[in-house]
């Protein structure tokens, strides 16, 4: 079944995720929608960004002409030098992640299961994938927030009962923010927390592969 | 003549790299590979190499990718081996069976290298549990967390970059050079560094040395300095 209602755009997803970042916390943003999240962190909310390339307190991207090959984030994007930056080895970069010092990470996903399993490193149809630091982040960050479209380009649900794509981590996802809903994986199953404006819980269920637990307190998605 | 680890050229520094050698290659996703050392290895004609690195998908022409394209690399141990969405040349060689690939989560790669360099027999990490990355490996519940045993990694040769090296092999870095270059320095029998700047001993403040010279065997002054600090 398809629902012909308007979905939220990537910017709105990023805006909604930004509200989840802990003030004063250390945060690692993945590639794609997660990268957009930093644009929406309130000015009075200080958040420190960590990158696996070995830099803390990453700021904005470098402007054209000011690229420095020795100042990049994990996605290979050039960074501006900003006051308060710190550089460190790859061992330390992952001690921060694996050791539970990173408060939250925002990652994209191909699939998330009802109990919070994450598949985000390889599409089987593509046959190859790079694992990068995704698996370390999934295992080590205090909160793993997934920001993604609710359905893939063919309309297949990405929120599923069980992942059939290769896993990045088991039971690691804390919250899922999509273009139609905010969902919370739990050991009992996927709980629907919020719906996009104009959407009903049943409509969200109809485009979702997991059986949703729908309480009385489902709210409209606020940004 | 005073003691010095400085070699006259990249070619001289890598001249005894042999067929079948295992190479660590520093750098990340950008054009920050030790390009001059890699070019010298390519020119040296060795083959059957194993490459260990974070990213093999250098966009530039002068990273490990040139050795891979030239068919000199038989095995790749990497977190990000495949360029682009489709895997490019690396995928073609992998599918034809000419290139073996071991995909390793990035933090596990770092910790395996650290273990190799520090003489530790392996590390238990909570990464990859319940996934194909833990299949066939020993697991153990430690303080309530299930972990998988990962083996140490050690190489014959490390090819690295640094911002400055002194004649004793002490290194400092700029920016994210520190990431993999410092992590790998201890993990090879022969560590060769392409430095943006080569200094006399004493010109690098001992308080500021990041990689102590005991981990560094050879130093080469970079000919083409791309870094903005050069």
Short mmCIF file of N, CA and C in Angstrom, two decimals, chain A residues 91-169:
data_model
loop_
_atom_site.label_atom_id
_atom_site.label_comp_id
_atom_site.label_asym_id
_atom_site.label_seq_id
_atom_site.Cartn_x
_atom_site.Cartn_y
_atom_site.Cartn_z
N UNK A 91 43.70 5.53 17.08
CA UNK A 91 43.44 4.75 18.30
C UNK A 91 42.61 5.58 19.28
N UNK A 92 43.00 6.84 19.47
CA UNK A 92 42.25 7.71 20.39
C UNK A 92 40.86 8.03 19.83
N UNK A 93 40.78 8.24 18.51
CA UNK A 93 39.48 8.57 17.90
C UNK A 93 38.46 7.50 18.23
N UNK A 94 38.91 6.24 18.22
CA UNK A 94 37.98 5.14 18.47
C UNK A 94 37.90 4.76 19.95
N UNK A 95 38.90 5.14 20.73
CA UNK A 95 38.76 5.01 22.19
C UNK A 95 37.61 5.91 22.65
N UNK A 96 37.51 7.09 22.03
CA UNK A 96 36.42 8.00 22.36
C UNK A 96 35.07 7.37 22.04
N UNK A 97 35.00 6.68 20.90
CA UNK A 97 33.74 6.07 20.48
C UNK A 97 33.46 4.80 21.28
N UNK A 98 34.39 3.87 21.23
CA UNK A 98 34.17 2.56 21.84
C UNK A 98 34.08 2.66 23.36
N UNK A 99 34.82 3.64 23.91
CA UNK A 99 34.87 3.80 25.36
C UNK A 99 33.67 4.53 25.94
N UNK A 100 32.68 4.85 25.11
CA UNK A 100 31.46 5.46 25.61
C UNK A 100 31.57 6.95 25.90
N UNK A 101 32.57 7.61 25.31
CA UNK A 101 32.76 9.04 25.55
C UNK A 101 31.97 9.91 24.57
N UNK A 102 31.48 9.30 23.50
CA UNK A 102 30.66 10.02 22.53
C UNK A 102 29.20 9.85 22.94
N UNK A 103 28.53 10.97 23.20
CA UNK A 103 27.18 10.92 23.77
C UNK A 103 26.13 10.49 22.78
N UNK A 104 26.30 10.89 21.53
CA UNK A 104 25.30 10.52 20.52
C UNK A 104 25.94 10.47 19.15
N UNK A 105 25.43 9.58 18.32
CA UNK A 105 25.81 9.59 16.91
C UNK A 105 24.54 9.60 16.09
N UNK A 106 24.60 10.27 14.95
CA UNK A 106 23.48 10.28 14.02
C UNK A 106 23.95 9.59 12.75
N UNK A 107 23.28 8.51 12.37
CA UNK A 107 23.70 7.71 11.23
C UNK A 107 22.56 7.55 10.24
N UNK A 108 22.90 7.35 8.99
CA UNK A 108 21.92 6.94 8.00
C UNK A 108 21.73 5.43 8.10
N UNK A 109 20.71 4.90 7.41
CA UNK A 109 20.50 3.45 7.47
C UNK A 109 19.82 2.95 6.21
N UNK A 110 20.08 1.69 5.89
CA UNK A 110 19.32 0.99 4.84
C UNK A 110 18.11 0.29 5.47
N UNK A 111 18.31 -0.25 6.68
CA UNK A 111 17.22 -0.90 7.41
C UNK A 111 17.44 -0.74 8.91
N UNK A 112 16.32 -0.59 9.63
CA UNK A 112 16.36 -0.66 11.10
C UNK A 112 15.25 -1.64 11.51
N UNK A 113 15.58 -2.55 12.42
CA UNK A 113 14.58 -3.54 12.83
C UNK A 113 13.78 -3.04 14.03
N UNK A 114 12.71 -3.76 14.34
CA UNK A 114 11.80 -3.40 15.43
C UNK A 114 12.53 -3.32 16.77
N UNK A 115 13.59 -4.12 16.92
CA UNK A 115 14.32 -4.12 18.20
C UNK A 115 15.62 -3.32 18.12
N UNK A 116 15.77 -2.56 17.04
CA UNK A 116 16.91 -1.65 16.97
C UNK A 116 18.17 -2.21 16.33
N UNK A 117 18.05 -3.31 15.58
CA UNK A 117 19.20 -3.75 14.78
C UNK A 117 19.40 -2.75 13.64
N UNK A 118 20.65 -2.52 13.30
CA UNK A 118 20.98 -1.53 12.28
C UNK A 118 21.70 -2.19 11.11
N UNK A 119 21.25 -1.89 9.89
CA UNK A 119 21.97 -2.32 8.68
C UNK A 119 22.23 -1.06 7.86
N UNK A 120 23.48 -0.66 7.78
CA UNK A 120 23.73 0.60 7.04
C UNK A 120 25.03 0.60 6.25
N UNK A 121 25.68 -0.57 6.12
CA UNK A 121 26.98 -0.50 5.43
C UNK A 121 26.98 -1.14 4.06
N UNK A 122 25.99 -1.97 3.76
CA UNK A 122 26.00 -2.59 2.44
C UNK A 122 24.61 -2.88 1.94
N UNK A 123 24.34 -2.46 0.69
CA UNK A 123 23.12 -2.86 0.01
C UNK A 123 23.42 -4.14 -0.75
N UNK A 124 22.69 -5.21 -0.45
CA UNK A 124 22.99 -6.49 -1.13
C UNK A 124 22.99 -6.35 -2.65
N UNK A 125 22.09 -5.53 -3.20
CA UNK A 125 22.01 -5.39 -4.66
C UNK A 125 23.29 -4.78 -5.23
N UNK A 126 24.01 -4.04 -4.39
CA UNK A 126 25.24 -3.40 -4.85
C UNK A 126 26.43 -4.36 -4.73
N UNK A 127 26.37 -5.23 -3.75
CA UNK A 127 27.38 -6.29 -3.67
C UNK A 127 28.67 -5.92 -2.98
N UNK A 128 28.96 -4.63 -2.83
CA UNK A 128 30.16 -4.20 -2.11
C UNK A 128 29.78 -3.08 -1.15
N UNK A 129 30.56 -2.94 -0.12
CA UNK A 129 30.31 -1.86 0.83
C UNK A 129 31.56 -1.57 1.63
N UNK A 130 31.64 -0.35 2.13
CA UNK A 130 32.73 0.04 3.02
C UNK A 130 32.17 0.13 4.43
N UNK A 131 32.84 -0.48 5.38
CA UNK A 131 32.31 -0.49 6.74
C UNK A 131 32.68 0.78 7.51
N UNK A 132 33.85 1.35 7.20
CA UNK A 132 34.28 2.58 7.88
C UNK A 132 34.15 2.46 9.38
N UNK A 133 33.70 3.54 10.02
CA UNK A 133 33.58 3.55 11.47
C UNK A 133 32.17 3.28 11.97
N UNK A 134 31.27 2.90 11.06
CA UNK A 134 29.85 2.76 11.44
C UNK A 134 29.64 1.73 12.53
N UNK A 135 30.38 0.63 12.43
CA UNK A 135 30.18 -0.46 13.37
C UNK A 135 30.66 -0.08 14.77
N UNK A 136 31.76 0.67 14.83
CA UNK A 136 32.28 1.15 16.12
C UNK A 136 31.29 2.12 16.75
N UNK A 137 30.73 3.03 15.93
CA UNK A 137 29.76 3.99 16.43
C UNK A 137 28.51 3.28 16.93
N UNK A 138 28.05 2.28 16.17
CA UNK A 138 26.85 1.54 16.57
C UNK A 138 27.07 0.86 17.91
N UNK A 139 28.26 0.33 18.12
CA UNK A 139 28.53 -0.41 19.35
C UNK A 139 28.87 0.51 20.52
N UNK A 140 29.44 1.69 20.23
CA UNK A 140 30.03 2.45 21.31
C UNK A 140 29.33 3.72 21.74
N UNK A 141 28.61 4.39 20.84
CA UNK A 141 28.00 5.67 21.19
C UNK A 141 26.86 5.44 22.19
N UNK A 142 26.70 6.38 23.13
CA UNK A 142 25.64 6.24 24.12
C UNK A 142 24.26 6.14 23.47
N UNK A 143 24.00 7.05 22.52
CA UNK A 143 22.72 7.00 21.79
C UNK A 143 23.01 6.94 20.30
N UNK A 144 22.36 6.02 19.62
CA UNK A 144 22.48 5.91 18.17
C UNK A 144 21.14 6.36 17.59
N UNK A 145 21.16 7.51 16.91
CA UNK A 145 19.96 8.06 16.30
C UNK A 145 20.06 7.86 14.79
N UNK A 146 19.05 7.26 14.21
CA UNK A 146 19.04 7.05 12.77
C UNK A 146 18.19 8.12 12.12
N UNK A 147 18.74 8.77 11.10
CA UNK A 147 18.00 9.75 10.31
C UNK A 147 17.96 9.23 8.88
N UNK A 148 16.76 8.99 8.39
CA UNK A 148 16.65 8.40 7.04
C UNK A 148 15.27 8.62 6.45
N UNK A 149 15.14 8.36 5.15
CA UNK A 149 13.82 8.30 4.53
C UNK A 149 13.11 7.03 5.01
N UNK A 150 11.79 7.12 5.15
CA UNK A 150 11.05 5.98 5.69
C UNK A 150 11.03 4.80 4.72
N UNK A 151 11.06 5.12 3.42
CA UNK A 151 11.02 4.07 2.39
C UNK A 151 12.12 4.32 1.37
N UNK A 152 12.59 3.26 0.73
CA UNK A 152 13.64 3.45 -0.27
C UNK A 152 13.04 3.93 -1.59
N UNK A 153 13.88 4.09 -2.61
CA UNK A 153 13.39 4.69 -3.86
C UNK A 153 12.31 3.85 -4.53
N UNK A 154 12.34 2.53 -4.27
CA UNK A 154 11.31 1.66 -4.84
C UNK A 154 10.07 1.60 -3.94
N UNK A 155 10.12 2.32 -2.82
CA UNK A 155 8.97 2.30 -1.90
C UNK A 155 9.05 1.23 -0.82
N UNK A 156 10.11 0.43 -0.84
CA UNK A 156 10.24 -0.61 0.20
C UNK A 156 10.45 0.02 1.56
N UNK A 157 9.82 -0.56 2.59
CA UNK A 157 10.02 -0.02 3.93
C UNK A 157 11.45 -0.24 4.41
N UNK A 158 12.00 0.75 5.10
CA UNK A 158 13.33 0.63 5.70
C UNK A 158 13.24 0.35 7.19
N UNK A 159 12.03 0.57 7.76
CA UNK A 159 11.77 0.14 9.13
C UNK A 159 11.11 -1.23 9.01
N UNK A 160 11.81 -2.27 9.45
CA UNK A 160 11.39 -3.64 9.18
C UNK A 160 11.31 -4.44 10.48
N UNK A 161 10.61 -5.58 10.44
CA UNK A 161 10.53 -6.42 11.63
C UNK A 161 11.90 -7.02 11.94
N UNK A 162 12.53 -7.60 10.90
CA UNK A 162 13.89 -8.13 11.02
C UNK A 162 14.68 -7.64 9.82
N UNK A 163 15.92 -7.23 10.02
CA UNK A 163 16.76 -6.81 8.90
C UNK A 163 17.14 -8.03 8.07
N UNK A 164 17.08 -7.89 6.73
CA UNK A 164 17.67 -8.97 5.92
C UNK A 164 18.94 -8.50 5.21
N UNK A 165 19.32 -7.24 5.41
CA UNK A 165 20.60 -6.76 4.89
C UNK A 165 21.69 -7.05 5.92
N UNK A 166 22.96 -7.08 5.51
CA UNK A 166 24.04 -7.34 6.47
C UNK A 166 24.04 -6.31 7.61
N UNK A 167 24.16 -6.80 8.83
CA UNK A 167 24.03 -5.94 10.00
C UNK A 167 25.30 -5.13 10.31
N UNK A 168 25.05 -3.95 10.86
CA UNK A 168 26.12 -3.13 11.43
C UNK A 168 26.19 -3.34 12.93
N UNK A 169 25.03 -3.50 13.56
CA UNK A 169 24.98 -3.72 15.01
C UNK A 169 23.63 -4.29 15.41
#
